[in-house]
PDB file of C-alpha atoms in Angstrom:
ATOM      1  CA  MET C  77     121.456 142.229 149.750  1.00  0.00           C
ATOM      2  CA  SER C  78     122.541 145.038 151.802  1.00  0.00           C
ATOM      3  CA  HIS C  79     125.873 144.734 151.006  1.00  0.00           C
ATOM      4  CA  LEU C  80     125.773 143.680 147.088  1.00  0.00           C
ATOM      5  CA  PRO C  81     126.022 147.476 146.543  1.00  0.00           C
ATOM      6  CA  ARG C  82     129.886 147.404 147.292  1.00  0.00           C
ATOM      7  CA  LYS C  83     130.488 144.073 145.783  1.00  0.00           C
ATOM      8  CA  VAL C  84     131.876 144.966 142.890  1.00  0.00           C
ATOM      9  CA  ARG C  85     133.494 147.925 143.894  1.00  0.00           C
ATOM     10  CA  GLU C  86     135.824 146.904 147.932  1.00  0.00           C
ATOM     11  CA  GLY C  87     137.615 143.737 145.201  1.00  0.00           C
ATOM     12  CA  GLY C  88     140.106 146.247 144.896  1.00  0.00           C
ATOM     13  CA  ARG C  89     141.136 149.678 144.033  1.00  0.00           C
ATOM     14  CA  GLY C  90     140.332 151.618 140.489  1.00  0.00           C
ATOM     15  CA  CYS C  91     137.399 149.255 140.243  1.00  0.00           C
ATOM     16  CA  ARG C  92     134.025 150.212 138.172  1.00  0.00           C
ATOM     17  CA  THR C  93     130.922 151.561 141.167  1.00  0.00           C
ATOM     18  CA  CYS C  94     128.212 148.760 140.827  1.00  0.00           C
ATOM     19  CA  ARG C  95     125.178 150.368 138.419  1.00  0.00           C
ATOM     20  CA  GLY C  96     121.414 149.674 139.366  1.00  0.00           C
ATOM     21  CA  LYS C  97     121.678 147.407 136.720  1.00  0.00           C
ATOM     22  CA  TRP C  98     123.718 144.845 138.730  1.00  0.00           C
ATOM     23  CA  LEU C  99     121.783 145.319 141.711  1.00  0.00           C
ATOM     24  CA  LEU C 100     118.619 144.500 139.984  1.00  0.00           C
ATOM     25  CA  GLY C 101     120.452 141.513 138.191  1.00  0.00           C
ATOM     26  CA  GLY C 102     122.071 141.040 141.053  1.00  0.00           C
ATOM     27  CA  ILE C 103     118.658 140.202 142.932  1.00  0.00           C
ATOM     28  CA  LEU C 104     117.630 138.523 139.870  1.00  0.00           C
ATOM     29  CA  ALA C 105     119.281 136.135 139.994  1.00  0.00           C
ATOM     30  CA  GLU C 106     119.825 135.732 143.874  1.00  0.00           C
ATOM     31  CA  GLY C 107     116.031 134.888 143.559  1.00  0.00           C
ATOM     32  CA  GLY C 108     115.346 132.662 140.990  1.00  0.00           C
ATOM     33  CA  SER C 109     118.151 130.391 142.331  1.00  0.00           C
ATOM     34  CA  ALA C 110     116.512 130.767 145.661  1.00  0.00           C
ATOM     35  CA  ALA C 111     112.702 129.417 143.805  1.00  0.00           C
ATOM     36  CA  LEU C 112     114.945 126.555 141.833  1.00  0.00           C
ATOM     37  CA  GLY C 113     116.113 125.459 145.159  1.00  0.00           C
ATOM     38  CA  GLY C 114     112.405 124.771 146.878  1.00  0.00           C
ATOM     39  CA  VAL C 115     111.617 122.947 143.196  1.00  0.00           C
ATOM     40  CA  PHE C 116     114.220 120.455 144.141  1.00  0.00           C
ATOM     41  CA  GLY C 117     113.867 120.299 147.476  1.00  0.00           C
ATOM     42  CA  ALA C 118     117.173 122.353 148.637  1.00  0.00           C
ATOM     43  CA  LEU C 119     117.338 124.479 150.798  1.00  0.00           C
ATOM     44  CA  PRO C 120     117.449 128.504 148.885  1.00  0.00           C
ATOM     45  CA  THR C 121     120.455 130.175 148.405  1.00  0.00           C
ATOM     46  CA  THR C 122     121.366 133.291 149.611  1.00  0.00           C
ATOM     47  CA  MET C 123     123.835 136.082 149.039  1.00  0.00           C
ATOM     48  CA  PHE C 124     127.068 136.012 152.539  1.00  0.00           C
ATOM     49  CA  SER C 125     129.247 139.073 152.873  1.00  0.00           C
ATOM     50  CA  GLN C 126     132.544 136.242 153.193  1.00  0.00           C
ATOM     51  CA  ASN C 127     132.295 136.914 149.883  1.00  0.00           C
ATOM     52  CA  ILE C 128     133.537 140.768 150.178  1.00  0.00           C
ATOM     53  CA  GLY C 129     136.487 138.769 152.489  1.00  0.00           C
ATOM     54  CA  LEU C 130     137.131 136.350 149.053  1.00  0.00           C
ATOM     55  CA  VAL C 131     137.006 139.320 146.376  1.00  0.00           C
ATOM     56  CA  ALA C 132     138.874 141.269 148.457  1.00  0.00           C
ATOM     57  CA  LEU C 133     141.181 139.017 148.795  1.00  0.00           C
ATOM     58  CA  THR C 134     141.540 137.597 145.194  1.00  0.00           C
ATOM     59  CA  GLN C 135     141.797 139.900 143.748  1.00  0.00           C
ATOM     60  CA  GLN C 136     138.570 138.014 141.516  1.00  0.00           C
ATOM     61  CA  MET C 137     135.218 139.315 140.177  1.00  0.00           C
ATOM     62  CA  SER C 138     134.447 137.533 137.400  1.00  0.00           C
ATOM     63  CA  ARG C 139     131.050 135.897 137.264  1.00  0.00           C
ATOM     64  CA  TRP C 140     132.682 132.444 135.481  1.00  0.00           C
ATOM     65  CA  VAL C 141     134.165 132.177 138.790  1.00  0.00           C
ATOM     66  CA  VAL C 142     131.012 131.747 139.835  1.00  0.00           C
ATOM     67  CA  ALA C 143     130.134 129.539 137.949  1.00  0.00           C
ATOM     68  CA  ILE C 144     132.643 127.907 137.809  1.00  0.00           C
ATOM     69  CA  ALA C 145     131.895 126.602 142.017  1.00  0.00           C
ATOM     70  CA  GLY C 146     129.265 125.576 141.176  1.00  0.00           C
ATOM     71  CA  GLY C 147     129.543 123.410 139.042  1.00  0.00           C
ATOM     72  CA  ALA C 148     132.351 122.238 140.796  1.00  0.00           C
ATOM     73  CA  LEU C 149     130.090 121.691 143.686  1.00  0.00           C
ATOM     74  CA  VAL C 150     127.646 119.440 141.408  1.00  0.00           C
ATOM     75  CA  VAL C 151     130.555 117.594 140.647  1.00  0.00           C
ATOM     76  CA  LEU C 152     131.289 117.188 143.886  1.00  0.00           C
ATOM     77  CA  ALA C 153     127.853 116.570 145.589  1.00  0.00           C
ATOM     78  CA  MET C 154     127.733 113.008 142.366  1.00  0.00           C
ATOM     79  CA  LEU C 155     131.126 111.803 143.532  1.00  0.00           C
ATOM     80  CA  PRO C 156     130.690 111.121 147.507  1.00  0.00           C
ATOM     81  CA  GLN C 157     133.941 110.250 147.737  1.00  0.00           C
ATOM     82  CA  VAL C 158     135.599 113.815 146.570  1.00  0.00           C
ATOM     83  CA  ALA C 159     133.810 115.902 149.189  1.00  0.00           C
ATOM     84  CA  GLY C 160     134.774 112.630 151.754  1.00  0.00           C
ATOM     85  CA  VAL C 161     138.579 114.221 150.886  1.00  0.00           C
ATOM     86  CA  LEU C 162     137.648 117.412 151.126  1.00  0.00           C
ATOM     87  CA  ALA C 163     135.681 116.822 154.698  1.00  0.00           C
ATOM     88  CA  SER C 164     139.178 115.007 156.118  1.00  0.00           C
ATOM     89  CA  VAL C 165     140.323 118.535 155.848  1.00  0.00           C
ATOM     90  CA  PRO C 166     141.816 119.293 159.249  1.00  0.00           C
ATOM     91  CA  PRO C 167     139.968 121.351 161.325  1.00  0.00           C
ATOM     92  CA  PRO C 168     143.011 124.365 162.043  1.00  0.00           C
ATOM     93  CA  VAL C 169     143.912 124.009 158.766  1.00  0.00           C
ATOM     94  CA  LEU C 170     140.338 125.276 158.134  1.00  0.00           C
ATOM     95  CA  GLY C 171     139.956 127.621 160.974  1.00  0.00           C
ATOM     96  CA  GLY C 172     143.509 129.304 160.037  1.00  0.00           C
ATOM     97  CA  GLY C 173     141.288 130.794 156.566  1.00  0.00           C
ATOM     98  CA  VAL C 174     138.626 131.337 158.034  1.00  0.00           C
ATOM     99  CA  LEU C 175     140.258 133.557 160.747  1.00  0.00           C
ATOM    100  CA  VAL C 176     141.171 135.146 157.464  1.00  0.00           C
ATOM    101  CA  LEU C 177     138.233 135.502 155.606  1.00  0.00           C
ATOM    102  CA  PHE C 178     135.979 137.279 158.642  1.00  0.00           C
ATOM    103  CA  GLY C 179     138.979 139.495 159.095  1.00  0.00           C
ATOM    104  CA  MET C 180     139.148 140.917 155.583  1.00  0.00           C
ATOM    105  CA  VAL C 181     135.198 140.755 156.777  1.00  0.00           C
ATOM    106  CA  CYS C 182     135.647 142.776 159.497  1.00  0.00           C
ATOM    107  CA  ALA C 183     138.547 145.044 158.219  1.00  0.00           C
ATOM    108  CA  ILE C 184     136.314 145.810 154.755  1.00  0.00           C
ATOM    109  CA  GLY C 185     133.422 148.070 156.649  1.00  0.00           C
ATOM    110  CA  ILE C 186     136.044 149.089 158.639  1.00  0.00           C
ATOM    111  CA  GLN C 187     136.569 151.128 155.484  1.00  0.00           C
ATOM    112  CA  MET C 188     133.342 151.852 154.238  1.00  0.00           C
ATOM    113  CA  LEU C 189     133.135 153.466 157.296  1.00  0.00           C
ATOM    114  CA  THR C 190     135.428 156.320 156.647  1.00  0.00           C
ATOM    115  CA  LYS C 191     135.965 156.139 153.935  1.00  0.00           C
ATOM    116  CA  ASP C 192     133.553 159.247 152.920  1.00  0.00           C
ATOM    117  CA  GLY C 193     134.761 160.556 156.479  1.00  0.00           C
ATOM    118  CA  LEU C 194     133.134 161.320 159.287  1.00  0.00           C
ATOM    119  CA  ASP C 195     130.763 163.550 160.950  1.00  0.00           C
ATOM    120  CA  GLY C 196     129.425 164.413 165.143  1.00  0.00           C
ATOM    121  CA  ARG C 197     126.207 162.403 163.337  1.00  0.00           C
ATOM    122  CA  SER C 198     128.126 159.338 161.128  1.00  0.00           C
ATOM    123  CA  LEU C 199     130.067 158.943 164.580  1.00  0.00           C
ATOM    124  CA  LEU C 200     127.108 159.245 166.378  1.00  0.00           C
ATOM    125  CA  ILE C 201     124.748 156.317 165.130  1.00  0.00           C
ATOM    126  CA  VAL C 202     127.607 154.042 164.586  1.00  0.00           C
ATOM    127  CA  ALA C 203     128.658 154.438 168.231  1.00  0.00           C
ATOM    128  CA  LEU C 204     124.943 153.056 169.365  1.00  0.00           C
ATOM    129  CA  SER C 205     124.470 150.758 166.927  1.00  0.00           C
ATOM    130  CA  VAL C 206     127.735 149.050 167.412  1.00  0.00           C
ATOM    131  CA  GLY C 207     128.041 149.467 171.208  1.00  0.00           C
ATOM    132  CA  LEU C 208     124.561 148.115 172.004  1.00  0.00           C
ATOM    133  CA  GLY C 209     124.421 145.257 169.518  1.00  0.00           C
ATOM    134  CA  ARG C 210     127.640 144.139 170.944  1.00  0.00           C
ATOM    135  CA  GLY C 211     125.857 144.888 174.045  1.00  0.00           C
ATOM    136  CA  ILE C 212     122.997 142.475 173.610  1.00  0.00           C
ATOM    137  CA  ALA C 213     125.559 139.733 172.195  1.00  0.00           C
ATOM    138  CA  ALA C 214     127.769 139.718 175.267  1.00  0.00           C
ATOM    139  CA  ALA C 215     125.112 139.798 178.144  1.00  0.00           C
ATOM    140  CA  PRO C 216     121.435 138.491 175.987  1.00  0.00           C
ATOM    141  CA  ASP C 217     119.690 138.648 180.105  1.00  0.00           C
ATOM    142  CA  ALA C 218     119.378 141.948 179.469  1.00  0.00           C
ATOM    143  CA  VAL C 219     116.405 141.705 176.964  1.00  0.00           C
ATOM    144  CA  ALA C 220     115.410 138.507 178.320  1.00  0.00           C
ATOM    145  CA  GLY C 221     112.262 140.078 180.125  1.00  0.00           C
ATOM    146  CA  ILE C 222     111.674 141.575 176.429  1.00  0.00           C
ATOM    147  CA  THR C 223     108.487 138.895 174.528  1.00  0.00           C
ATOM    148  CA  GLY C 224     106.163 138.790 171.992  1.00  0.00           C
ATOM    149  CA  GLN C 225     106.607 139.582 168.282  1.00  0.00           C
ATOM    150  CA  TRP C 226     109.627 142.247 169.879  1.00  0.00           C
ATOM    151  CA  SER C 227     111.393 139.739 171.339  1.00  0.00           C
ATOM    152  CA  ALA C 228     113.042 138.431 167.535  1.00  0.00           C
ATOM    153  CA  LEU C 229     114.095 141.537 166.644  1.00  0.00           C
ATOM    154  CA  PHE C 230     116.799 141.590 170.127  1.00  0.00           C
ATOM    155  CA  ASP C 231     117.536 137.763 169.085  1.00  0.00           C
ATOM    156  CA  SER C 232     120.050 138.945 167.072  1.00  0.00           C
ATOM    157  CA  GLY C 233     123.259 142.185 167.838  1.00  0.00           C
ATOM    158  CA  ILE C 234     122.884 141.856 163.929  1.00  0.00           C
ATOM    159  CA  VAL C 235     119.214 142.910 163.791  1.00  0.00           C
ATOM    160  CA  VAL C 236     119.412 145.133 166.706  1.00  0.00           C
ATOM    161  CA  ALA C 237     122.539 146.778 165.407  1.00  0.00           C
ATOM    162  CA  ALA C 238     121.669 147.454 161.667  1.00  0.00           C
ATOM    163  CA  PHE C 239     117.739 148.183 162.673  1.00  0.00           C
ATOM    164  CA  LEU C 240     118.604 150.464 165.181  1.00  0.00           C
ATOM    165  CA  ALA C 241     121.010 152.108 162.993  1.00  0.00           C
ATOM    166  CA  VAL C 242     118.886 153.138 159.963  1.00  0.00           C
ATOM    167  CA  VAL C 243     116.726 154.252 162.838  1.00  0.00           C
ATOM    168  CA  LEU C 244     118.378 156.941 163.571  1.00  0.00           C
ATOM    169  CA  ASN C 245     119.760 157.278 160.069  1.00  0.00           C
ATOM    170  CA  LEU C 246     116.072 158.799 159.531  1.00  0.00           C
ATOM    171  CA  VAL C 247     115.262 161.066 162.509  1.00  0.00           C
ATOM    172  CA  LEU C 248     118.773 163.175 163.889  1.00  0.00           C
ATOM    173  CA  PRO C 249     118.773 166.023 161.829  1.00  0.00           C
ATOM    174  CA  GLY C 250     122.070 166.255 159.430  1.00  0.00           C
ATOM    175  CA  ARG C 251     123.405 168.941 156.844  1.00  0.00           C
ATOM    176  CA  ALA C 252     121.278 168.766 153.375  1.00  0.00           C
ATOM    177  CA  GLY C 253     124.605 167.998 151.203  1.00  0.00           C
ATOM    178  CA  ALA C 254     126.127 167.033 153.243  1.00  0.00           C
ATOM    179  CA  LEU C 255     128.778 164.498 152.003  1.00  0.00           C
ATOM    180  CA  GLY C 256     126.673 160.724 151.736  1.00  0.00           C
ATOM    181  CA  ALA C 257     123.167 161.780 153.358  1.00  0.00           C
ATOM    182  CA  PRO C 258     120.354 160.722 151.739  1.00  0.00           C
ATOM    183  CA  GLY C 259     120.060 162.376 148.661  1.00  0.00           C
ATOM    184  CA  SER C 260     123.347 164.248 147.497  1.00  0.00           C
ATOM    185  CA  PRO C 261     126.407 162.987 144.653  1.00  0.00           C
ATOM    186  CA  ALA C 262     128.715 160.822 145.471  1.00  0.00           C
ATOM    187  CA  ALA C 263     131.848 161.806 145.922  1.00  0.00           C
ATOM    188  CA  VAL C 264     135.048 161.036 144.032  1.00  0.00           C
ATOM    189  CA  ASP C 265     137.730 159.060 146.556  1.00  0.00           C
ATOM    190  CA  VAL C 266     141.581 161.148 146.297  1.00  0.00           C
ATOM    191  CA  ARG C 267     142.937 157.802 146.597  1.00  0.00           C
ATOM    192  CA  ASP C 268     141.608 156.704 143.657  1.00  0.00           C
ATOM    193  CA  LEU C 269     143.075 158.948 141.249  1.00  0.00           C
ATOM    194  CA  PRO C 270     146.384 158.579 139.528  1.00  0.00           C
ATOM    195  CA  SER C 271     149.498 160.457 142.016  1.00  0.00           C
ATOM    196  CA  HIS C 272     151.465 162.085 139.622  1.00  0.00           C
ATOM    197  CA  ALA C 273     154.816 160.026 141.029  1.00  0.00           C
ATOM    198  CA  ASP C 274     152.364 156.828 140.544  1.00  0.00           C
ATOM    199  CA  ASN C 275     154.287 155.185 136.520  1.00  0.00           C
ATOM    200  CA  ALA C 276     152.600 151.594 137.533  1.00  0.00           C
ATOM    201  CA  VAL C 277     149.167 153.149 135.947  1.00  0.00           C
ATOM    202  CA  ASP C 278     148.366 151.297 132.912  1.00  0.00           C
ATOM    203  CA  GLU C 279     145.910 153.138 130.463  1.00  0.00           C
ATOM    204  CA  ALA C 280     143.094 150.700 131.112  1.00  0.00           C
ATOM    205  CA  GLN C 281     143.057 152.447 135.291  1.00  0.00           C
ATOM    206  CA  ALA C 282     143.301 155.753 134.169  1.00  0.00           C
ATOM    207  CA  GLU C 283     140.439 155.115 131.579  1.00  0.00           C
ATOM    208  CA  ARG C 284     137.853 153.658 134.185  1.00  0.00           C
ATOM    209  CA  TRP C 285     139.319 156.409 136.708  1.00  0.00           C
ATOM    210  CA  ARG C 286     137.696 158.974 134.229  1.00  0.00           C
ATOM    211  CA  ARG C 287     134.570 157.449 133.319  1.00  0.00           C
ATOM    212  CA  GLU C 288     134.147 157.508 137.905  1.00  0.00           C
ATOM    213  CA  ILE C 289     134.570 161.132 138.230  1.00  0.00           C
ATOM    214  CA  GLU C 290     132.370 161.397 134.200  1.00  0.00           C
ATOM    215  CA  GLU C 291     129.972 159.435 136.539  1.00  0.00           C
ATOM    216  CA  VAL C 292     130.021 161.293 138.743  1.00  0.00           C
ATOM    217  CA  ASP C 293     129.896 164.864 137.318  1.00  0.00           C
ATOM    218  CA  LEU C 294     127.403 163.962 135.644  1.00  0.00           C
ATOM    219  CA  THR C 295     125.890 163.231 139.176  1.00  0.00           C
ATOM    220  CA  VAL C 296     125.564 167.205 139.979  1.00  0.00           C
ATOM    221  CA  LEU C 297     124.657 167.946 137.360  1.00  0.00           C
ATOM    222  CA  GLU C 298     121.112 166.353 137.284  1.00  0.00           C
ATOM    223  CA  ALA C 299     120.545 167.409 141.031  1.00  0.00           C
ATOM    224  CA  GLU C 300     121.643 171.272 140.649  1.00  0.00           C
ATOM    225  CA  VAL C 301     119.184 170.692 137.305  1.00  0.00           C
ATOM    226  CA  GLU C 302     116.180 169.810 139.180  1.00  0.00           C
ATOM    227  CA  ARG C 303     116.957 172.948 142.694  1.00  0.00           C
ATOM    228  CA  ARG C 304     116.280 174.426 139.894  1.00  0.00           C
ATOM    229  CA  ARG C 305     113.906 172.867 138.580  1.00  0.00           C
ATOM    230  CA  SER C 306     112.052 173.342 142.185  1.00  0.00           C
ATOM    231  CA  THR C 307     112.903 176.617 143.086  1.00  0.00           C
ATOM    232  CA  SER C 308     111.690 177.895 139.769  1.00  0.00           C
ATOM    233  CA  SER C 309     107.849 176.256 140.162  1.00  0.00           C
TER     234      SER C 309
END
């Protein structure tokens, strides 16, 4: 679920920021679908990061798209002839689509890392996490001697990179209130603001930008009120 808060945001410039109730609704829907699948003896469903690439590529973020796709899968399950036609698609064709899909996931990951800027602390966390994760994936014999319950942690380079990034983010000291630090107010990307030279910005998009700025101002105000309360007490 780590990529769910970014799905709405990374769908395209000017999209609304993911709210807390949307995140809770997504978690609830995924848990409910997994439980329902278990009732019918099917494998539990889960969300894949490849969806981020599809959203960014197609610019479609409607829930109706997901509902229609689910209905199409049900129809395919009942019509094996149609499913056989889709299964006959040549591997090079599928490979071309997968290449674009995973490339978009990688590109959006880089965009997420660099969007708010990388200071020395963030660069160190990214370098150690990515370096160790890729190193274990490239040379699994380096951790072959680790046995027991810790061996499962080193089976995947992605797990190692994610675990190390979380630990380093908690351990390494950071400047209080720094951009991107835990508890710091969110920042508005100047690239998302309308430009005077850009006459193609419609009123709906400008209204979304204004709402985002208002949300950020409210967050900053709440943080300042909380700081003054803690200081006075």
